[in-house]
Each structure stands twice: as structure tokens, then as C-alpha cells.
PDB file of C-alpha atoms in Angstrom:
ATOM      1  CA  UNK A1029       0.000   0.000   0.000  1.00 41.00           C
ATOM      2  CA  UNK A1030       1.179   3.364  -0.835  1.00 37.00           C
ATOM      3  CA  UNK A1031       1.594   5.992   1.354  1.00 37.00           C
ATOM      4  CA  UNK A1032      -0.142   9.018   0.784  1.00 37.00           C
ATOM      5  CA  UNK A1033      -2.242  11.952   2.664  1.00 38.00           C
ATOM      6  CA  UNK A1034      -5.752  11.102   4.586  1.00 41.00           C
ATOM      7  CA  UNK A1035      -7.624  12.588   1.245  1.00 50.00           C
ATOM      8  CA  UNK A1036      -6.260  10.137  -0.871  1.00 59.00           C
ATOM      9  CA  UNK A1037      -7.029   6.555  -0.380  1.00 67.00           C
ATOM     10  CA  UNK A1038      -5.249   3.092  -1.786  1.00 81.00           C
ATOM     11  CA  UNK A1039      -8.349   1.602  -2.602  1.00 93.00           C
ATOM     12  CA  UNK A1040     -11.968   2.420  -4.065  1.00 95.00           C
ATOM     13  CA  UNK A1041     -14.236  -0.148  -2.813  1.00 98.00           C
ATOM     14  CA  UNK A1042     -13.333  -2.339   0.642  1.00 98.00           C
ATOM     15  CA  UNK A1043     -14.973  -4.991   2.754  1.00 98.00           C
ATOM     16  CA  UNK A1044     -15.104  -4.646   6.122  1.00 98.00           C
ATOM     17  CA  UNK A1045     -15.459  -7.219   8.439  1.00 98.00           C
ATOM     18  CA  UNK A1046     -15.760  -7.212  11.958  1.00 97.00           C
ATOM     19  CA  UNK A1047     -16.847  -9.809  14.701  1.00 94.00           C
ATOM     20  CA  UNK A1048     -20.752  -9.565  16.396  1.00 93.00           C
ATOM     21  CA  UNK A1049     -18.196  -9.605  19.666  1.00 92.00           C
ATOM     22  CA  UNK A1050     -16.692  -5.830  18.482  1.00 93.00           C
ATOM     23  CA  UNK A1051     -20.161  -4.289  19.069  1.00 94.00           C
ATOM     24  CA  UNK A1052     -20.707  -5.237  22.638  1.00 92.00           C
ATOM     25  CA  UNK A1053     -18.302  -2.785  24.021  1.00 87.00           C
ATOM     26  CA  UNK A1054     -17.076  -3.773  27.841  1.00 87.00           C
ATOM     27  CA  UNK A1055     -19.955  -5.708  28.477  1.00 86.00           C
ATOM     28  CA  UNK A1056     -20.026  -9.856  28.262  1.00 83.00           C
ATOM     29  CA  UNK A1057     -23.565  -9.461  26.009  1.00 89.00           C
ATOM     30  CA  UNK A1058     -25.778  -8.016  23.447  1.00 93.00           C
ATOM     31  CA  UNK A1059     -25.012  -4.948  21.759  1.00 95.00           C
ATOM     32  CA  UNK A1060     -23.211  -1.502  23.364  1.00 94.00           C
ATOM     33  CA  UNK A1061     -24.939   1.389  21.826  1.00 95.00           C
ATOM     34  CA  UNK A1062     -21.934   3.595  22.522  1.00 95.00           C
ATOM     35  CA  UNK A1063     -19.242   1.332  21.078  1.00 95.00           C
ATOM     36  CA  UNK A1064     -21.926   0.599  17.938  1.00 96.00           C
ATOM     37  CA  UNK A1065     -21.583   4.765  17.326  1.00 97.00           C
ATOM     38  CA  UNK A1066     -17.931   4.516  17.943  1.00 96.00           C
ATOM     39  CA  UNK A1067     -16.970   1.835  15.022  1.00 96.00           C
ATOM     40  CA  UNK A1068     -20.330   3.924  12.640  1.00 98.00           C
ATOM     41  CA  UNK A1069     -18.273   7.011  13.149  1.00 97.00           C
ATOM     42  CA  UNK A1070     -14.764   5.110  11.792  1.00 96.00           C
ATOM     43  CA  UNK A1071     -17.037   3.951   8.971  1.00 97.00           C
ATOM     44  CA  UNK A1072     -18.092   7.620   7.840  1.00 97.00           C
ATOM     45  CA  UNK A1073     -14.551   8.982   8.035  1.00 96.00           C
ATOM     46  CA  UNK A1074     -13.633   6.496   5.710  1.00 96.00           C
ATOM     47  CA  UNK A1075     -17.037   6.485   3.751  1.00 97.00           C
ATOM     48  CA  UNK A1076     -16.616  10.299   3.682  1.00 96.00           C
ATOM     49  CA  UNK A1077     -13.321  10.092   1.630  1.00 94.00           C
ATOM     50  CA  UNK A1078     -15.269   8.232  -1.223  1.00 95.00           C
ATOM     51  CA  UNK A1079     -14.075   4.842  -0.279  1.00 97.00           C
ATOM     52  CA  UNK A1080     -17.027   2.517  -1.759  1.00 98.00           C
ATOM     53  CA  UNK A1081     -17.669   0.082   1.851  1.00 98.00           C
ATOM     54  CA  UNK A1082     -19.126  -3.198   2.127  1.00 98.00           C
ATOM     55  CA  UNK A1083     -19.903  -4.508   5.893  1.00 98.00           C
ATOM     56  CA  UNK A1084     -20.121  -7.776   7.018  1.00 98.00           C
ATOM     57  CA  UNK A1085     -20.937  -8.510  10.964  1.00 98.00           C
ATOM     58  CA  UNK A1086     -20.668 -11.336  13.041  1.00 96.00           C
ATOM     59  CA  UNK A1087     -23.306 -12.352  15.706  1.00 94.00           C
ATOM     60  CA  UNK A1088     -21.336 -13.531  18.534  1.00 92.00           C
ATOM     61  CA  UNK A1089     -22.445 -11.578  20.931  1.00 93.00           C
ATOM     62  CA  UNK A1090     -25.665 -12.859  20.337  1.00 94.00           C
ATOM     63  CA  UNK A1091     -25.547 -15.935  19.376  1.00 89.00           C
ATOM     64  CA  UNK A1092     -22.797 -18.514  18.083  1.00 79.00           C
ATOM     65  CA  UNK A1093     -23.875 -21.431  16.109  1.00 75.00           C
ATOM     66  CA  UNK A1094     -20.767 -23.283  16.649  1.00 78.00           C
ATOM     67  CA  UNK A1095     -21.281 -23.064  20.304  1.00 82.00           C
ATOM     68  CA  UNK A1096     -24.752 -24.021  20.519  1.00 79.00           C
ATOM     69  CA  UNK A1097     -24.142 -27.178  18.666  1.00 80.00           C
ATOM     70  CA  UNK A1098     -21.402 -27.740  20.781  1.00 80.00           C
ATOM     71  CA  UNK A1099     -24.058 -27.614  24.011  1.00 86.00           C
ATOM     72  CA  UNK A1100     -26.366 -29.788  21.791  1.00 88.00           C
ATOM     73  CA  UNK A1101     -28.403 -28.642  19.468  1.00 90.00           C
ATOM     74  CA  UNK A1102     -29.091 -29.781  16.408  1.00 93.00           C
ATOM     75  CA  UNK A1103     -25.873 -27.898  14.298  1.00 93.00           C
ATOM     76  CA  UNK A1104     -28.157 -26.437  11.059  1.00 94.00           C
ATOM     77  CA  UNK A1105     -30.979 -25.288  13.518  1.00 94.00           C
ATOM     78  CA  UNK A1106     -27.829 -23.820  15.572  1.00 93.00           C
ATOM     79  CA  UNK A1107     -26.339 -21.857  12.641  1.00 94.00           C
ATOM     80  CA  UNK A1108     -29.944 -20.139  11.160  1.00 95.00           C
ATOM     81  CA  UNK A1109     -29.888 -18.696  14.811  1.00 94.00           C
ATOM     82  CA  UNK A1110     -26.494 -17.819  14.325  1.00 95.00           C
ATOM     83  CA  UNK A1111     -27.683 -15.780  10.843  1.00 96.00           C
ATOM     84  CA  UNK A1112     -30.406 -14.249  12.397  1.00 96.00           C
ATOM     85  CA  UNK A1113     -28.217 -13.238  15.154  1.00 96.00           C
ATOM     86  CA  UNK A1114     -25.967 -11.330  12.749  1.00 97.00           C
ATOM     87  CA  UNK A1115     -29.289  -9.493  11.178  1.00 98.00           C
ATOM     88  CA  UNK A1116     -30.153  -8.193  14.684  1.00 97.00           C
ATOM     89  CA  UNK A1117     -26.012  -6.646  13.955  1.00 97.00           C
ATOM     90  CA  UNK A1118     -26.926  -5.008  10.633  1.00 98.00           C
ATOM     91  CA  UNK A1119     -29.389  -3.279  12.087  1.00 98.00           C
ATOM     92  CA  UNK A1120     -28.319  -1.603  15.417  1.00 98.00           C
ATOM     93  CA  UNK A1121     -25.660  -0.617  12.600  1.00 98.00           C
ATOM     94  CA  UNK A1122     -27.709   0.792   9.811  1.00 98.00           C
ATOM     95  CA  UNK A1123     -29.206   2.570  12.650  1.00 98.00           C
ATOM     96  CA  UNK A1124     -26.059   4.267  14.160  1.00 98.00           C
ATOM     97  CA  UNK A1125     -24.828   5.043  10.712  1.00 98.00           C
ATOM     98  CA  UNK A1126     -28.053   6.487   9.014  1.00 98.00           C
ATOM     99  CA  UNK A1127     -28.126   8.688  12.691  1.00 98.00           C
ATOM    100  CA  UNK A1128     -24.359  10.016  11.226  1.00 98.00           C
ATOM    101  CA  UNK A1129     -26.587  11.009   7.482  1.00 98.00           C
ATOM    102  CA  UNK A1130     -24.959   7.393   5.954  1.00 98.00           C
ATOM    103  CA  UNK A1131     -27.444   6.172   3.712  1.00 98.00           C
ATOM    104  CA  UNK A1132     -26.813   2.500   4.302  1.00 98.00           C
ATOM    105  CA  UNK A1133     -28.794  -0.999   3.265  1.00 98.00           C
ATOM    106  CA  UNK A1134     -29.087  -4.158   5.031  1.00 98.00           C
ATOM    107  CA  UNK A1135     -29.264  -7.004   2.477  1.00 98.00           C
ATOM    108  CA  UNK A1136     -29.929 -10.461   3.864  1.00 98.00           C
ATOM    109  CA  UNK A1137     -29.078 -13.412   2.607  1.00 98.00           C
ATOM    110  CA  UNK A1138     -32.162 -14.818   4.169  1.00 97.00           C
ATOM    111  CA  UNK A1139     -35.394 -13.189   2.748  1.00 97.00           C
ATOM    112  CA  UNK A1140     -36.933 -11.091   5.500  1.00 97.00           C
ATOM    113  CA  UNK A1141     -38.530  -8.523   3.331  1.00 96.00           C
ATOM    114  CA  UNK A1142     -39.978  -6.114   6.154  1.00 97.00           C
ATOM    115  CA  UNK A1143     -36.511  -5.349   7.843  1.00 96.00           C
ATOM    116  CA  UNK A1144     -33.817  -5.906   5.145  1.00 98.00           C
ATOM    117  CA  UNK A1145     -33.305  -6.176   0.689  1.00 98.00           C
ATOM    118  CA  UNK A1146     -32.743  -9.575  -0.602  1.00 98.00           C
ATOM    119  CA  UNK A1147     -29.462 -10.490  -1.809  1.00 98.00           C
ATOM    120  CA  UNK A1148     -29.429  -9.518  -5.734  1.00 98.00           C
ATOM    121  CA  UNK A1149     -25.812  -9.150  -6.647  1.00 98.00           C
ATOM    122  CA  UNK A1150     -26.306  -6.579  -9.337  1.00 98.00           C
ATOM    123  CA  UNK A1151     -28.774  -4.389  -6.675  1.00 98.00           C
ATOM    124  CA  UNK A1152     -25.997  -4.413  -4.523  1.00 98.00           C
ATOM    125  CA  UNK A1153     -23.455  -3.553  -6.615  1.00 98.00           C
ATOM    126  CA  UNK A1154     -25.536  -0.399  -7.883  1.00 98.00           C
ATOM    127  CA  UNK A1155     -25.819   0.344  -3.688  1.00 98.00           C
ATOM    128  CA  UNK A1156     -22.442   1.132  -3.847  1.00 98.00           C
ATOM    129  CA  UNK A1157     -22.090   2.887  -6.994  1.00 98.00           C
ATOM    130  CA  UNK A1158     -24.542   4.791  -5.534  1.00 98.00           C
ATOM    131  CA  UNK A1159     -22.376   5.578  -1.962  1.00 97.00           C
ATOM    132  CA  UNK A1160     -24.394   3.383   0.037  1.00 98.00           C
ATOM    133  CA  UNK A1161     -22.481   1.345   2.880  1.00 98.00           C
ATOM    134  CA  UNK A1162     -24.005  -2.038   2.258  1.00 98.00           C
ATOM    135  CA  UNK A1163     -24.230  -4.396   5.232  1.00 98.00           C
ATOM    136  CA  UNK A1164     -24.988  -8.085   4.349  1.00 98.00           C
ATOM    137  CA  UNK A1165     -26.106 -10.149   6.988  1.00 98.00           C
ATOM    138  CA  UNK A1166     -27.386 -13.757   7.539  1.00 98.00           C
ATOM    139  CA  UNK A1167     -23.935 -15.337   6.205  1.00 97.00           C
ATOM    140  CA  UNK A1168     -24.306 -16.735   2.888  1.00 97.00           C
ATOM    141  CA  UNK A1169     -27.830 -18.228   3.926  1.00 97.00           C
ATOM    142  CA  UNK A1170     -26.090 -21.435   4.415  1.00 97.00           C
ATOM    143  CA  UNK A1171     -25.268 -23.678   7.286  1.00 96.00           C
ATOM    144  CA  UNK A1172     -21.959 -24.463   8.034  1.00 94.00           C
ATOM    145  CA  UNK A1173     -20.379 -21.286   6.503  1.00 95.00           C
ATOM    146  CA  UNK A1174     -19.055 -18.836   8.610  1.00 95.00           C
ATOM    147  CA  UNK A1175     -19.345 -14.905   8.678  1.00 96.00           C
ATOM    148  CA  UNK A1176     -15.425 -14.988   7.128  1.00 97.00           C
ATOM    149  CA  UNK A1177     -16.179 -16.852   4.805  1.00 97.00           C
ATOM    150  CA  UNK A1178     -19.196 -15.011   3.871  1.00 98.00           C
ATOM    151  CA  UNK A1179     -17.586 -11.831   3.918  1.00 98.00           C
ATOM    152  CA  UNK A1180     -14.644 -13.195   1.354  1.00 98.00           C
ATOM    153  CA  UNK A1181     -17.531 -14.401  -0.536  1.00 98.00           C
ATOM    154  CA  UNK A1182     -19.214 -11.420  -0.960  1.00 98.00           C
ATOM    155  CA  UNK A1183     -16.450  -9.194  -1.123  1.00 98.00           C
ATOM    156  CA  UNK A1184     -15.209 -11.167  -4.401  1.00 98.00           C
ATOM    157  CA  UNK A1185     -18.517 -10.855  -5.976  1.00 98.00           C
ATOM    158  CA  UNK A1186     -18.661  -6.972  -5.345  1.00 98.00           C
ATOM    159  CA  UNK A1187     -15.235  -6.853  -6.935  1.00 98.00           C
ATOM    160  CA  UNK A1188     -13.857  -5.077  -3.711  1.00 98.00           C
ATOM    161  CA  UNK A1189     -10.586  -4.642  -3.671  1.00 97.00           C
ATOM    162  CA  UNK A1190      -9.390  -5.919  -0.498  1.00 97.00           C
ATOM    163  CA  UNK A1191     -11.132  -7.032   2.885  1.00 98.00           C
ATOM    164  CA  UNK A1192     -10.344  -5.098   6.136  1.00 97.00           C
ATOM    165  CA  UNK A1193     -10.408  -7.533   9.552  1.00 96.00           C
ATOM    166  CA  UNK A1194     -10.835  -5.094  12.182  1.00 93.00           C
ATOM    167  CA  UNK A1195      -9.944  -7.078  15.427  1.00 91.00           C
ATOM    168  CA  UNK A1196      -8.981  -6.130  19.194  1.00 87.00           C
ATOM    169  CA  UNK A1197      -4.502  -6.009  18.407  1.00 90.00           C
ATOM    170  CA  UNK A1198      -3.081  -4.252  15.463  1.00 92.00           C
ATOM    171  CA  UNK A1199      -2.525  -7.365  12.967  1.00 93.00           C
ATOM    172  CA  UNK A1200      -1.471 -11.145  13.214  1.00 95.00           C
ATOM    173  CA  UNK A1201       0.521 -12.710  15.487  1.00 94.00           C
ATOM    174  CA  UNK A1202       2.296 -15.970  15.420  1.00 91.00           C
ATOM    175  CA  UNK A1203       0.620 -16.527  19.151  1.00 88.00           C
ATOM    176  CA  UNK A1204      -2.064 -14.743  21.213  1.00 87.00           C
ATOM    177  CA  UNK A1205      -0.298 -11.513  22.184  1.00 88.00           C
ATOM    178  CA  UNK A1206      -2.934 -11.277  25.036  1.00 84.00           C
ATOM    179  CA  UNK A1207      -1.720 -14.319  26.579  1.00 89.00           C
ATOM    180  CA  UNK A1208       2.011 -14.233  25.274  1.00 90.00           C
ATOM    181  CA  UNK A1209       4.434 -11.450  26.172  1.00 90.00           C
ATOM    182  CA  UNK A1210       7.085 -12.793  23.119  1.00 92.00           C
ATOM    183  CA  UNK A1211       4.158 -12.759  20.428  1.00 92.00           C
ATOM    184  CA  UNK A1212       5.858 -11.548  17.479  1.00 93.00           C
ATOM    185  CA  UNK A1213       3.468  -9.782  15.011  1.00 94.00           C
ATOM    186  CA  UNK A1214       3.576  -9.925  11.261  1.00 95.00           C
ATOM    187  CA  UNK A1215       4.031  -7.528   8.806  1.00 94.00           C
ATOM    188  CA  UNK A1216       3.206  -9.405   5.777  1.00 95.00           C
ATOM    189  CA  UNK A1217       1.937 -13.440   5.354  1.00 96.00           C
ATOM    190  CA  UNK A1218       1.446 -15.407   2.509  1.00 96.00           C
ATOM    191  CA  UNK A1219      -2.495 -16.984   2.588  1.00 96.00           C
ATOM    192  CA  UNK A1220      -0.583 -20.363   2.773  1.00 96.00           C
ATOM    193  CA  UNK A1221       1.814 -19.592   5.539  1.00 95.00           C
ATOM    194  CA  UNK A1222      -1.691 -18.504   7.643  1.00 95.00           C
ATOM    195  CA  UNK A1223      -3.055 -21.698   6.427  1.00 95.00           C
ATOM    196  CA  UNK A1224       0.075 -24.117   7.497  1.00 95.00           C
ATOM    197  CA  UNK A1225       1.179 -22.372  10.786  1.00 93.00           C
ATOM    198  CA  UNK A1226      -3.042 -22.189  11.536  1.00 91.00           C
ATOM    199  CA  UNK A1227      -2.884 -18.175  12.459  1.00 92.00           C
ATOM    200  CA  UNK A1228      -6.253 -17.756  13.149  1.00 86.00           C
ATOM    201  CA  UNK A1229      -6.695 -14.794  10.569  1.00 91.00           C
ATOM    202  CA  UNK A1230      -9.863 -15.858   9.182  1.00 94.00           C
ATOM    203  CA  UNK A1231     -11.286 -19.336   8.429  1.00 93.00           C
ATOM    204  CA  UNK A1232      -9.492 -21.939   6.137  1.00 95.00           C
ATOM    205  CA  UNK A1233     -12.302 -21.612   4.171  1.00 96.00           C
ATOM    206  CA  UNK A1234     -12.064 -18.253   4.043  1.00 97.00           C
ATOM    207  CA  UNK A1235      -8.497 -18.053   3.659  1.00 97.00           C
ATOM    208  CA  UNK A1236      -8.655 -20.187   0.604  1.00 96.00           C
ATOM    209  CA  UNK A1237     -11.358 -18.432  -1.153  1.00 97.00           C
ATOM    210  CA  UNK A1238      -9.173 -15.011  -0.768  1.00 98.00           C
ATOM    211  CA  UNK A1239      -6.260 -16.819  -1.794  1.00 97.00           C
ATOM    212  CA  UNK A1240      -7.695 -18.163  -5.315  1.00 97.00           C
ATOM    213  CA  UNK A1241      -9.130 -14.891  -5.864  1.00 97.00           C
ATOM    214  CA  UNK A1242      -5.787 -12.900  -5.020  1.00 97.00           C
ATOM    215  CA  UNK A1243      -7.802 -10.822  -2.201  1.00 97.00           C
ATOM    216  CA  UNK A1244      -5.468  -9.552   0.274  1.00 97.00           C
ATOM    217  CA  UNK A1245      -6.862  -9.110   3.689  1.00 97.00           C
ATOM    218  CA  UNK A1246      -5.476  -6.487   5.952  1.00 96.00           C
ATOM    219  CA  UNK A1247      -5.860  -7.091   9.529  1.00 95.00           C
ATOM    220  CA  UNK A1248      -5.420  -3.765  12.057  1.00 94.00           C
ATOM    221  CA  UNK A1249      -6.970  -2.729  15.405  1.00 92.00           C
ATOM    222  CA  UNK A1250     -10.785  -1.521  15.613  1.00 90.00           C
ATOM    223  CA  UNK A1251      -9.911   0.042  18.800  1.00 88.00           C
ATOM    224  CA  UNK A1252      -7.604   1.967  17.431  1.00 86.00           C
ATOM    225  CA  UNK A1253      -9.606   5.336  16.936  1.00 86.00           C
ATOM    226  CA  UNK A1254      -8.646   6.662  13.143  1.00 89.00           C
ATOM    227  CA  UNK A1255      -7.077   3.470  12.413  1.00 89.00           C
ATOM    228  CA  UNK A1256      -9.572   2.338   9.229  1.00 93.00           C
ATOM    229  CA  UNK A1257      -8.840   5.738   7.891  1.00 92.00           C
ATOM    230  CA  UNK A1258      -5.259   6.369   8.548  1.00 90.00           C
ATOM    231  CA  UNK A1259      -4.493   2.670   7.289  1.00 90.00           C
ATOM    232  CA  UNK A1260      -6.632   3.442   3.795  1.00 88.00           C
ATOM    233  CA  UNK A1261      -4.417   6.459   3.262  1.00 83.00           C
ATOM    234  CA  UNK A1262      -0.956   4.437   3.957  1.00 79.00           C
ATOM    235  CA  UNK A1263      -0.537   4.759   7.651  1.00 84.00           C
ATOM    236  CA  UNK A1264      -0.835   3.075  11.133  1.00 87.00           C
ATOM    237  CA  UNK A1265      -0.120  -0.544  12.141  1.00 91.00           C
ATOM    238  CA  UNK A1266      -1.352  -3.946   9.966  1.00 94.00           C
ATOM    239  CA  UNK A1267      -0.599  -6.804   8.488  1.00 95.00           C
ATOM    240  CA  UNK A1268      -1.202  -7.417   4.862  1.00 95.00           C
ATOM    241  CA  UNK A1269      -2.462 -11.331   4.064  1.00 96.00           C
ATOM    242  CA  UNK A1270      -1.347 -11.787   0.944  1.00 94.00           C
ATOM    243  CA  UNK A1271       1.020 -12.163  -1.949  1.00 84.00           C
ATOM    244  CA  UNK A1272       2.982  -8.866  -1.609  1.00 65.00           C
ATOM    245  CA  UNK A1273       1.667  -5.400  -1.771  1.00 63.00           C
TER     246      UNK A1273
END
């Protein structure tokens, strides 16, 4: 990525995702209307530069389909919660955002016609030309897929060119730098190196999709205030998933 001033920005239309866990602020549960208006407000300083943004949110702080199967239920029933739990996300988002004067739209890959568009690739595409943030929520409608994989997914189909992970530490580590003093942080990984030493970026599913559509994904810190912004315009602290800028 080049380096350049905070008007001018490396790329034209992004993906962001972030986890359903970034919205609930200090709390253990549910959604923190503060920290939801915090990240909308990072999303406008970028949107207002005339970066092009796709969204896709988690639902973990609702509800994990992984870890209700994992208490019992049945693993498909688990994972529609999962989706709808990620809706719920989209929302309290297009909320916060549309409060900032972002004209946004929640498109679902599950049809739910009263609360959010239907997934039609070329309506979505035609969102963004016209500088709506477009959030897509319910995964990819599917069991079994996560919300990385769905947001690699989707990203590739908008033609975006590159997906932002905003996480909780400034890129990829080779070990949990919460838990491990020596962590050493990347600069720069290959999608196969992420894949082999299991880094915890994103999904192998994910990973692989990005990888066979050369999709680099830049991982930085969400609680990092300016950090989407400064890191579109060349600055601040990431690693690029990839092969080479």
C-alpha cells in the first residue's frame, strides 16, 4: 500500500469485516450502543473520503452457532440462529450510521422482506455505486459457513478490492499476544503460511477463497480510533495477508 495523505485513499471499494463480539463494548452481552456509534463514526470517516464500503458482521455476541451445537443442538438449527443473530447486527448498525446522514442498506441473505433487501448481486453492486455502505447479513444463507467466509464471498462478488479484519490487536501474530508477552506480530503473510502455521486470521475456508481470488486481507486494530482511515491512506499498524503489496 502506498503511502499518501488522509484525502487520498489506496483503494476504491473495501470490505469490512468485523466480529458480532466488536459491538458489545465492555460488556459480556448483546449490543453496546456507545461502542456501535464509535466503530459507525470510523465507517463515515472512511465512507466520507469516497471509499465505496461493504460490511459484514458477526453475531457472537448474540448468538454462536458453533457453540450451541457444541451444548447440543441440532448444528443447522444452531447456525440459522447464528444468521439471524448477525441481522439483529446489521441493524443496530444501519441505525447508528443512518443517525451520522450514511445512507446505508441491510441485504440479507435470508429473505426477510420487512426489515432488510434480498441479496441480488447486481442491486448491490448499484448500492455502492450509488455511496451506500451495504451491510450483508445472515452469512451466505447457508449452514456451516461462517461470517469470514461469507464476507470473502461477498467481497469477491462486489469486486472489492481488499477485505479489512478489524480485530482487538493491530494485525497477526504468530501466538495470542494477550496471553504471550514474546508474540511476534507480522508484517506481511502469505495466505498459505496462515493456512500451514493455523494463524487464526480468518477461516481456512475463508483463507482459501481469498487466496484463489488474489484478495489480500489487511488485519489492524478496531480500537484503534482513526485506524480504518489512517491505514486506507498508507498509515498506522497492519498486516497485509497476501502475496505482496
Amino acid at each position: 500500500m502506498s503511502e499518501g495523505s488522509t484525502e487520498k485513499t489506496a483503494f476504491k471499494r473495501v470490505m469490512l469485516k468485523i466480529s458480532g463480539e466488536a459491538l458489545m463494548g465492555d460488556q459480556g452481552f448483546g449490543l453496546h450502543p456507545p461502542t456501535v456509534e464509535r466503530i459507525a463514526r470510523e465507517v463515515k470517516s472512511v465512507h466520507d473520503q469516497g471509499v465505496e464500503i461493504c460490511m459484514v458482521i458477526g453475531g457472537g455476541n448474540i448468538f454462536r452457532g458453533l457453540a450451541g451445537s457444541a451444548q447440543g443442538m441440532e448444528r443447522t438449527t444452531a447456525d440459522y440462529m447464528g444468521m439471524l443473530a448477525t441481522v439483529m447486527n446489521a441493524l443496530a448498525m444501519q441505525s447508528a450510521l443512518e443517525g451520522l446522514g450514511v445512507f446505508t442498506r441491510v441485504i440479507s441473505a435470508i429473505r426477510m422482506d420487512e426489515v432488510a433487501e434480498p441479496y441480488i448481486r447486481r442491486r448491490a453492486v448499484r448500492h455502492l455505486e450509488k455511496k451506500r455502505v451495504c451491510i450483508f447479513a445472515a452469512g451466505t444463507g447457508n449452514p456451516y459457513f461462517t461470517t469470514d467466509t461469507a464476507a470473502t464471498l461477498r467481497a469477491n462478488e462486489m469486486a472489492c478490492e481488499a477485505i479489512f479484519k478489524g480485530t482487538k490487536v493491530d494485525g497477526v501474530y504468530d501466538k495470542d499476544p494477550v496471553k504471550h508477552d514474546d508474540a511476534v506480530r507480522y508484517d506481511t503473510v502469505s495466505y498459505d503460511d496462515c493456512l500451514a502455521k493455523n494463524l487464526k486470521v480468518m477461516d481456512a475456508s475463508a483463507i482459501a477463497l481469498a487466496r484463489d481470488n488474489n484478495l489480500p486481507i489487511i488485519v489492524f486494530s478496531l480500537d484503534e480510533p482513526g485506524g480504518f482511515r489512517g491505514i486506507l491512506a498508507g498509515s498506522g499498524t497492519f498486516t497485509w495477508v497476501g502475496e505482496g503489496k
